[in-house]
Amino acid sequence: MLNLDSSINASNWYKDTHLHYVFYSSEQKVLHFLKQQISQLQSFSPKKIAFKDFYQGFACLIFDTIKKECFLIRDHFGFEPFYYTIIDETKQLCFGSTLPDILTHTINPVLDQQQVESILTDICIGSLTYTDKTFYKNVWRVTPGQILELRCFPHLQCQRYQYWHLIPGTPLIHYSSDEDYDAHFASLLEEACFSCCKQAPDAIAMEFSGGLDTSAILTTLDKLRVSAQLFMHVGEVQDERCYGEQLLKELKTNYPVHYINADAFDVVAVLNQCKQWFSGGAPYLFFMFAANIHQAVQCSGSKILLSGFGGDECVSSHASLRTWGAQVKCRTLWEELDTANHQRSNFRQWVQMLKLRYPYLYYIIQKIKSYRSALARQQASIHYKPYKSLQERESDWLTGPLSHHVRMRIEYSAIVAKNMGFTYRYPLLYPPLVEFCFALPSGQKRRLGKNRLLMRRYLTKQLSSGLFNQHRKCGDIFPGTMPKCQALYKDGHLNDELWVLPYQDIYDDIIKNKWVTDDKLFHVDLLRYMFK
């Protein structure tokens, strides 16, 4: 709690003797970084601090004791959750890393019904857009990569400064050979893994699927001689475990592998636990299906859990397809699709090509479908943009309005991890690595049907076999928990828990929409349960 009209004398704040500012962060490493920055500045201002160069997760607050101004700052991707509200009656700013932290100091917190309804309908439309609003009125999250300035007198004023984001039009990196790109990528990946592990190098765990992303990270850990416990989802459906097991045979380090199945996965118990941690629902349900891994990591005593999430967003698999379409390079586009699709029919390939060449055609068809249902009354719309460049797309999806998927997965997974005694780390979302990949020519990301080119070449150079040169994604990200949960839902075994749920009117509107799939309704019901 911070009283905005009085001085600060709390022991967990840092105050510079030469400045009229005080600083707060739950992490001492952030306060140390701030002290270094202050010593290098001739005239201090929060907006002059190079937060973009501090690559670990953080959330901090800077308070001007004379002007009574607050600056709330959060890291690049939101690895550290950060929420706040202002209590009008007492002129107090309440901030914390979870919603329960905030709501315990709030009298009669009120759900924002419009925000809940918007999420429920947008799940079905597939148009989730990032927002700083939470499910509670007058409670917000600080946007990642942003400095939020709050002035409370004579009335509340907010100003936002983006200290870091990906800017379309950033000059592309042009090297003379593939080897130069590979060397730069390898250097940044090693730097990313080292940065993610240095806080607890002897207590590292890792989600390991055997896919390109986690295999690249594990190969780098092996190169750095970092030990880790590996946790692998096991299910009945086909997955990438065969790639992972082959990789482990080629590495120098003998990594312990924990094969985690879904036998003990209790979906209702997981939902009830998360309802407490989130004070209700969550706009992203990834955390639930990873519960078996989280429990195993907690039991292992590990303090850092490495994830391969971010590979598709950082080293984009989509590179060049939309670019060729926008640039009317139809022959090149057809060759790309023909190489990638293998046995797909020519008709489906033509449809895919038309969607890439004329993106508004697909948008109009989907828009017409949406107006057939009552969902239109909820003002749900398909957010579609015919990007002129790959950088425009990646900027929107990583740091822009369509970053809901990335930011919410990170934010809510962080809250789960915080409650279970460990911390998530994402080497493939290391800001310098993301910036490098953002500035790559499209030909260095995808070429003639092969995606993740840099990652494939990196693995090929590190390993004796060509295992990952022809690697193709297969199976589900959660081969155990998600199929089990979907089967329970489909067979009616969750009917007792899901019998009477809130927001029935929204649900009735949704089921009138004939093209909404069962898996969307499944997610909607789980989210409704969390608000029960």
XYZ file of C-alpha atoms in Angstrom:
532
model
C 0.000 0.000 0.000
C 1.224 3.486 -0.840
C -0.373 6.619 0.576
C -0.141 9.126 -2.260
C -0.428 12.242 -0.115
C 2.171 11.451 2.558
C 5.858 10.636 2.858
C 7.357 7.146 2.733
C 9.231 5.637 5.663
C 8.904 1.917 4.958
C 11.953 -0.289 5.360
C 11.379 -2.204 2.113
C 11.823 0.942 0.035
C 15.123 2.326 -1.202
C 15.682 6.077 -0.934
C 18.578 7.912 -2.531
C 19.914 10.633 -0.223
C 20.389 13.103 -3.102
C 16.988 12.609 -4.737
C 13.371 13.209 -3.816
C 12.441 9.778 -5.196
C 11.906 6.489 -3.421
C 12.003 3.100 -5.107
C 10.246 -0.181 -4.414
C 10.676 -3.672 -5.797
C 10.252 -7.103 -4.279
C 13.487 -8.099 -6.042
C 16.775 -6.767 -4.670
C 18.445 -7.199 -8.069
C 16.133 -4.502 -9.464
C 17.055 -2.052 -6.695
C 20.739 -2.747 -7.407
C 20.133 -2.040 -11.117
C 18.346 1.227 -10.243
C 21.240 2.353 -8.040
C 23.665 1.723 -10.915
C 21.488 3.684 -13.330
C 21.115 6.617 -10.939
C 24.877 6.879 -10.469
C 25.334 7.235 -14.250
C 22.708 9.952 -14.796
C 23.531 13.649 -14.402
C 19.868 14.553 -13.905
C 17.485 11.848 -12.751
C 14.114 11.007 -14.254
C 12.356 7.607 -14.218
C 11.900 7.916 -17.972
C 15.693 8.123 -18.437
C 16.386 4.740 -16.854
C 17.401 2.117 -19.413
C 14.880 -0.522 -18.337
C 15.128 -2.032 -21.818
C 18.636 -3.248 -20.903
C 17.479 -5.160 -17.804
C 16.480 -8.533 -19.222
C 15.140 -10.405 -16.200
C 11.564 -10.363 -14.956
C 10.814 -7.390 -12.730
C 8.158 -5.021 -11.470
C 9.055 -1.818 -9.672
C 7.523 1.428 -8.471
C 9.156 4.860 -8.263
C 7.521 7.610 -6.201
C 8.220 11.340 -6.460
C 7.814 12.593 -2.877
C 7.447 16.236 -3.929
C 5.150 16.051 -6.956
C 3.333 12.984 -5.566
C 3.748 11.161 -8.874
C 4.015 7.391 -9.204
C 5.797 5.451 -11.935
C 4.925 1.752 -12.292
C 7.272 -0.254 -14.521
C 7.090 -3.867 -15.692
C 9.561 -6.017 -17.647
C 9.561 -6.584 -21.429
C 7.144 -9.539 -21.612
C 5.513 -9.388 -18.185
C 7.421 -12.260 -16.574
C 6.626 -10.609 -13.233
C 2.855 -9.994 -12.751
C 1.966 -6.462 -11.618
C -1.535 -5.255 -10.639
C -2.768 -2.037 -9.068
C -5.843 -0.108 -7.961
C -6.447 3.287 -6.367
C -8.697 3.490 -3.324
C -10.523 6.801 -3.733
C -11.582 7.223 -0.117
C -8.063 7.059 1.311
C -6.033 8.166 -1.734
C -3.987 5.002 -1.495
C -2.367 3.106 -4.327
C -2.583 -0.636 -3.763
C -0.247 -2.794 -5.854
C 0.839 -6.422 -5.891
C 1.837 -9.447 -7.947
C -1.520 -11.266 -7.707
C -5.169 -10.230 -7.667
C -5.708 -11.624 -4.140
C -2.946 -9.226 -2.995
C -5.046 -6.345 -4.309
C -8.523 -7.527 -3.348
C -7.652 -8.080 0.319
C -7.263 -4.292 0.609
C -10.365 -3.480 -1.453
C -13.801 -3.007 0.089
C -16.453 -4.995 -1.784
C -14.557 -5.774 -5.029
C -16.899 -5.861 -8.013
C -16.581 -8.090 -11.072
C -16.470 -6.264 -14.395
C -19.336 -8.094 -16.100
C -18.631 -6.553 -19.488
C -15.021 -7.748 -19.417
C -16.057 -11.295 -18.435
C -18.682 -11.442 -21.190
C -16.187 -10.104 -23.717
C -13.666 -12.844 -22.910
C -16.306 -15.584 -23.095
C -17.475 -14.526 -26.547
C -14.024 -13.691 -27.881
C -12.793 -17.197 -27.011
C -15.279 -18.534 -29.560
C -14.624 -15.896 -32.196
C -10.856 -16.270 -31.855
C -10.342 -12.518 -31.526
C -8.778 -12.139 -28.089
C -7.085 -8.754 -27.787
C -4.666 -7.707 -25.062
C -6.013 -5.285 -22.468
C -4.744 -3.863 -19.186
C -8.192 -4.477 -17.664
C -8.706 -7.364 -15.249
C -11.982 -9.097 -14.403
C -12.486 -6.617 -11.542
C -13.624 -3.021 -11.869
C -10.938 -0.409 -11.214
C -8.209 -3.048 -10.954
C -5.640 -3.011 -13.756
C -2.443 -4.729 -14.795
C 0.657 -2.800 -15.810
C 1.341 -3.449 -19.493
C 4.695 -5.193 -20.144
C 7.459 -3.015 -21.543
C 5.741 0.101 -20.273
C 6.219 2.931 -17.770
C 2.881 3.978 -16.287
C 2.832 7.462 -14.757
C 0.048 8.177 -12.254
C -0.892 11.613 -10.946
C -3.667 11.745 -8.384
C -4.071 15.466 -7.726
C -6.306 17.295 -8.331
C -7.746 14.207 -10.062
C -6.408 10.909 -11.401
C -4.344 11.195 -14.584
C -2.499 8.397 -16.388
C 0.252 8.601 -18.983
C 1.933 5.616 -20.603
C 5.428 5.424 -22.076
C 6.541 2.366 -24.025
C 10.200 1.867 -23.133
C 10.437 -1.314 -25.255
C 8.486 -2.790 -28.135
C 9.143 -4.243 -31.572
C 8.894 -1.537 -34.228
C 7.837 -2.449 -37.798
C 10.318 -1.037 -40.261
C 13.338 -1.969 -38.143
C 16.282 -2.353 -40.566
C 16.931 -5.975 -41.486
C 20.221 -7.664 -40.648
C 22.213 -8.577 -43.747
C 25.182 -10.894 -43.352
C 27.273 -12.388 -46.135
C 26.550 -16.034 -45.306
C 24.301 -18.395 -43.360
C 27.252 -19.139 -41.062
C 27.288 -15.541 -39.808
C 23.578 -15.689 -38.946
C 24.103 -19.061 -37.261
C 26.979 -17.787 -35.124
C 24.994 -14.758 -33.958
C 21.963 -16.915 -33.137
C 24.063 -19.456 -31.214
C 25.747 -16.722 -29.189
C 22.419 -15.155 -28.176
C 20.827 -18.516 -27.352
C 23.729 -19.382 -25.047
C 23.477 -15.944 -23.438
C 19.728 -16.433 -22.962
C 20.093 -19.844 -21.302
C 22.864 -18.608 -19.028
C 20.776 -15.590 -17.985
C 17.749 -17.775 -17.225
C 19.729 -20.228 -15.078
C 22.185 -18.053 -13.162
C 19.933 -17.365 -10.157
C 19.657 -21.048 -9.190
C 22.050 -23.083 -11.381
C 21.738 -26.166 -9.168
C 17.923 -26.232 -9.082
C 16.903 -26.193 -12.751
C 13.916 -28.053 -14.176
C 12.730 -28.040 -17.774
C 9.581 -28.844 -19.702
C 10.875 -31.164 -22.413
C 8.801 -32.333 -25.367
C 11.453 -33.329 -27.885
C 10.338 -30.575 -30.245
C 12.611 -28.037 -31.896
C 12.310 -25.394 -29.176
C 13.005 -27.479 -26.078
C 15.635 -29.510 -27.940
C 17.530 -26.335 -28.861
C 17.427 -25.181 -25.231
C 18.545 -28.561 -23.863
C 21.376 -28.782 -26.392
C 22.536 -25.347 -25.231
C 22.371 -26.368 -21.563
C 24.498 -29.391 -22.429
C 27.003 -27.145 -24.171
C 27.115 -24.878 -21.087
C 27.358 -27.954 -18.825
C 24.239 -26.978 -16.881
C 22.417 -29.848 -15.210
C 18.617 -29.984 -15.197
C 15.758 -32.310 -14.380
C 13.573 -32.927 -17.435
C 9.799 -33.286 -17.221
C 7.996 -34.790 -20.188
C 4.233 -35.118 -20.742
C 3.138 -38.672 -21.498
C -0.151 -39.573 -23.164
C -1.785 -42.042 -25.493
C -1.730 -39.726 -28.506
C 1.315 -39.451 -30.746
C 3.827 -36.848 -29.673
C 7.456 -35.850 -30.214
C 8.917 -38.064 -27.494
C 10.821 -40.142 -30.050
C 12.817 -37.059 -31.092
C 13.567 -36.249 -27.464
C 14.757 -39.750 -26.606
C 17.060 -39.782 -29.638
C 18.464 -36.384 -28.634
C 19.241 -37.553 -25.086
C 21.393 -40.366 -26.494
C 23.603 -37.850 -28.301
C 24.185 -35.401 -25.436
C 27.245 -35.455 -23.189
C 25.280 -34.975 -19.966
C 23.103 -37.705 -18.475
C 19.881 -35.808 -17.775
C 17.269 -37.390 -15.468
C 13.888 -37.594 -17.223
C 10.549 -37.688 -15.402
C 7.732 -39.037 -17.571
C 4.558 -37.428 -16.232
C 1.200 -38.932 -17.188
C -2.321 -37.704 -16.465
C -3.431 -40.529 -14.156
C -3.553 -38.285 -11.076
C -4.811 -35.223 -12.965
C -8.019 -33.980 -11.307
C -9.468 -31.184 -13.420
C -11.966 -29.998 -10.784
C -9.328 -29.873 -8.037
C -6.996 -27.908 -10.323
C -9.740 -25.425 -11.234
C -10.691 -24.923 -7.585
C -7.079 -24.295 -6.613
C -6.564 -21.796 -9.423
C -9.806 -19.992 -8.555
C -8.163 -19.106 -5.249
C -4.874 -18.039 -6.817
C -6.583 -15.886 -9.459
C -9.577 -14.682 -7.404
C -11.836 -16.135 -10.090
C -11.244 -16.940 -13.730
C -8.349 -16.570 -16.114
C -8.404 -15.332 -19.719
C -6.002 -18.122 -20.670
C -6.250 -21.782 -19.603
C -2.770 -23.118 -20.398
C -1.874 -23.290 -16.704
C -4.558 -25.918 -16.060
C -3.307 -28.529 -18.523
C 0.269 -28.184 -17.248
C -0.791 -28.881 -13.641
C 0.723 -32.377 -13.590
C 4.106 -30.971 -14.620
C 3.858 -28.136 -12.083
C 3.137 -30.578 -9.256
C 6.086 -32.764 -10.233
C 8.425 -29.756 -10.427
C 7.255 -28.598 -7.002
C 7.952 -32.037 -5.511
C 11.440 -32.067 -7.066
C 12.437 -28.910 -5.193
C 13.470 -27.104 -8.390
C 13.462 -23.304 -8.263
C 13.540 -22.477 -11.987
C 11.402 -24.119 -14.680
C 12.614 -23.556 -18.241
C 10.014 -23.506 -21.003
C 10.386 -23.657 -24.773
C 7.432 -21.307 -25.205
C 8.193 -18.438 -27.542
C 9.930 -20.381 -30.292
C 7.117 -19.960 -32.803
C 6.718 -16.313 -31.808
C 10.433 -15.504 -31.803
C 11.793 -17.613 -34.687
C 8.566 -17.325 -36.648
C 7.264 -20.315 -38.579
C 5.028 -18.044 -40.618
C 7.865 -16.175 -42.254
C 7.604 -15.509 -45.970
C 4.144 -16.992 -46.678
C 2.195 -13.777 -46.103
C 5.124 -11.762 -47.397
C 5.097 -13.573 -50.752
C 1.327 -13.138 -50.919
C 1.501 -9.410 -50.210
C 4.316 -8.954 -52.749
C 2.384 -10.920 -55.422
C 5.186 -13.466 -55.782
C 2.672 -16.186 -56.573
C 5.088 -18.724 -58.034
C 7.355 -18.583 -54.984
C 4.325 -18.808 -52.706
C 3.022 -21.870 -54.584
C 6.437 -23.586 -54.327
C 6.517 -22.889 -50.572
C 3.056 -24.370 -50.087
C 3.761 -27.311 -52.386
C 6.933 -28.189 -50.470
C 5.327 -27.798 -47.050
C 1.974 -29.462 -47.695
C 3.202 -32.767 -49.150
C 0.012 -34.823 -49.626
C -2.491 -31.976 -49.336
C -4.820 -31.704 -52.341
C -4.307 -29.015 -54.963
C -7.762 -27.616 -54.215
C -6.943 -27.009 -50.544
C -3.604 -25.556 -51.559
C -5.323 -23.118 -53.920
C -7.674 -22.069 -51.102
C -4.717 -21.508 -48.793
C -2.944 -19.505 -51.471
C -6.007 -17.299 -52.054
C -6.272 -16.623 -48.314
C -2.648 -15.501 -48.275
C -2.897 -13.488 -51.486
C -6.280 -11.888 -50.706
C -6.491 -11.793 -46.879
C -9.633 -9.666 -46.841
C -11.523 -12.427 -48.671
C -11.075 -14.745 -45.693
C -11.937 -11.896 -43.319
C -15.215 -11.129 -45.122
C -16.315 -14.790 -45.128
C -15.716 -15.109 -41.395
C -17.396 -11.771 -40.737
C -20.556 -12.904 -42.544
C -20.602 -16.083 -40.459
C -20.309 -14.122 -37.229
C -23.317 -11.948 -38.076
C -25.516 -15.028 -38.398
C -25.462 -15.481 -34.654
C -26.346 -13.467 -31.590
C -22.623 -13.130 -30.906
C -22.706 -9.975 -32.987
C -24.831 -8.369 -30.292
C -21.927 -8.812 -27.907
C -19.867 -6.667 -30.300
C -17.453 -9.535 -30.826
C -15.506 -9.090 -34.023
C -12.721 -10.823 -35.864
C -9.576 -8.761 -35.530
C -7.864 -9.319 -38.833
C -5.213 -7.231 -40.470
C -3.678 -7.800 -43.897
C -0.059 -7.262 -42.876
C 2.228 -5.696 -45.438
C 5.315 -7.192 -43.812
C 6.305 -9.976 -41.460
C 7.562 -7.397 -38.952
C 4.085 -5.863 -38.713
C 2.626 -9.248 -37.835
C 5.308 -10.136 -35.286
C 5.065 -6.712 -33.638
C 1.302 -7.090 -33.168
C 1.533 -10.662 -31.869
C 4.477 -10.151 -29.507
C 4.116 -6.604 -28.171
C 0.945 -5.195 -29.736
C -2.837 -5.584 -29.559
C -2.783 -9.285 -30.509
C -0.259 -10.243 -27.810
C -3.005 -11.665 -25.543
C -1.835 -15.250 -26.122
C 1.812 -14.542 -25.279
C 1.264 -12.189 -22.360
C -1.576 -14.063 -20.657
C 0.206 -17.413 -20.844
C 3.277 -15.837 -19.259
C 1.342 -13.859 -16.628
C -0.923 -16.609 -15.336
C 1.770 -19.288 -15.491
C 3.926 -16.960 -13.371
C 1.185 -16.701 -10.738
C 0.834 -20.490 -10.585
C 4.610 -20.896 -10.288
C 4.823 -18.212 -7.597
C 2.255 -20.070 -5.504
C 4.113 -23.364 -5.976
C 7.577 -22.124 -5.074
C 9.368 -21.882 -8.424
C 9.805 -19.423 -11.291
C 9.192 -19.806 -15.023
C 11.972 -18.786 -17.416
C 11.711 -18.507 -21.228
C 15.103 -18.543 -23.024
C 13.473 -18.064 -26.447
C 11.847 -14.827 -25.250
C 15.158 -13.308 -24.174
C 14.782 -9.711 -25.475
C 18.101 -9.466 -27.400
C 17.321 -12.814 -29.086
C 13.803 -11.660 -29.970
C 15.170 -8.389 -31.382
C 17.708 -10.291 -33.493
C 15.084 -12.651 -34.917
C 12.723 -9.727 -35.515
C 15.352 -8.124 -37.766
C 16.087 -11.277 -39.771
C 15.265 -11.448 -43.486
C 12.339 -13.813 -44.053
C 14.631 -16.215 -45.918
C 16.517 -16.862 -42.677
C 13.327 -17.974 -40.919
C 11.642 -20.144 -43.515
C 12.774 -21.470 -46.863
C 10.981 -23.858 -49.232
C 8.735 -25.473 -46.675
C 11.220 -25.601 -43.796
C 10.485 -23.370 -40.835
C 12.730 -22.391 -37.897
C 15.763 -22.492 -40.175
C 18.215 -21.039 -37.661
C 17.089 -23.463 -34.986
C 17.363 -26.458 -37.329
C 20.845 -25.440 -38.453
C 21.894 -24.865 -34.843
C 20.799 -28.372 -33.826
C 22.366 -29.932 -36.921
C 25.742 -28.382 -36.066
C 25.597 -29.444 -32.418
C 24.483 -33.033 -33.045
C 26.038 -35.804 -35.105
C 22.760 -36.942 -36.689
C 20.456 -34.993 -38.976
C 17.581 -35.712 -36.593
C 16.078 -32.241 -36.635
C 16.748 -31.347 -40.241
C 13.481 -33.017 -41.282
C 11.655 -32.663 -37.947
C 7.914 -32.107 -38.249
C 5.603 -31.084 -35.418
C 3.328 -33.919 -34.319
C 0.915 -34.525 -31.487
C -0.575 -32.300 -28.816
C 1.286 -29.948 -26.500
C -0.513 -31.746 -23.638
C -0.788 -35.381 -24.801
C -2.108 -36.538 -21.416
C -4.077 -33.887 -19.551
C -5.995 -32.176 -22.340
C -7.368 -35.351 -24.013
C -8.365 -36.684 -20.582
C -10.165 -33.469 -19.681
C -11.910 -33.260 -23.054
C -13.040 -36.891 -22.785
C -14.486 -36.316 -19.296
C -16.325 -33.259 -20.597
C -17.658 -35.012 -23.712
C -18.797 -38.121 -21.807
C -20.662 -36.072 -19.214
C -18.464 -36.963 -16.234
C -18.186 -33.262 -15.334
C -21.935 -32.621 -15.512
C -22.379 -32.366 -11.751
C -19.749 -29.630 -11.467
C -20.811 -27.834 -14.662
C -24.571 -28.165 -14.186
C -25.399 -24.665 -12.935
C -22.933 -22.039 -14.123
C -23.031 -18.234 -14.353
C -23.392 -16.306 -17.620
C -25.954 -18.722 -19.036
C -27.366 -16.037 -21.359
C -23.954 -15.595 -22.974
C -23.592 -19.357 -23.311
C -27.025 -19.609 -24.963
C -25.960 -17.006 -27.509
C -22.758 -18.913 -28.164
C -24.396 -22.282 -28.867
C -26.688 -20.646 -31.432
C -23.548 -20.076 -33.446
C -23.403 -23.282 -35.490
C -19.744 -22.945 -36.441
C -18.424 -22.680 -32.883
C -16.483 -25.891 -32.214
C -16.877 -28.191 -29.221
C -13.388 -27.391 -27.958
C -14.351 -23.700 -27.743
C -17.471 -24.547 -25.715
C -15.267 -26.729 -23.528
C -13.015 -23.757 -22.708
C -16.012 -21.475 -22.148
C -17.545 -23.884 -19.617
C -14.282 -24.247 -17.705
C -13.947 -20.470 -17.496
C -17.567 -20.082 -16.382
C -16.908 -22.625 -13.632
C -14.050 -20.490 -12.313
C -16.489 -17.618 -11.765
C -18.953 -19.865 -9.938
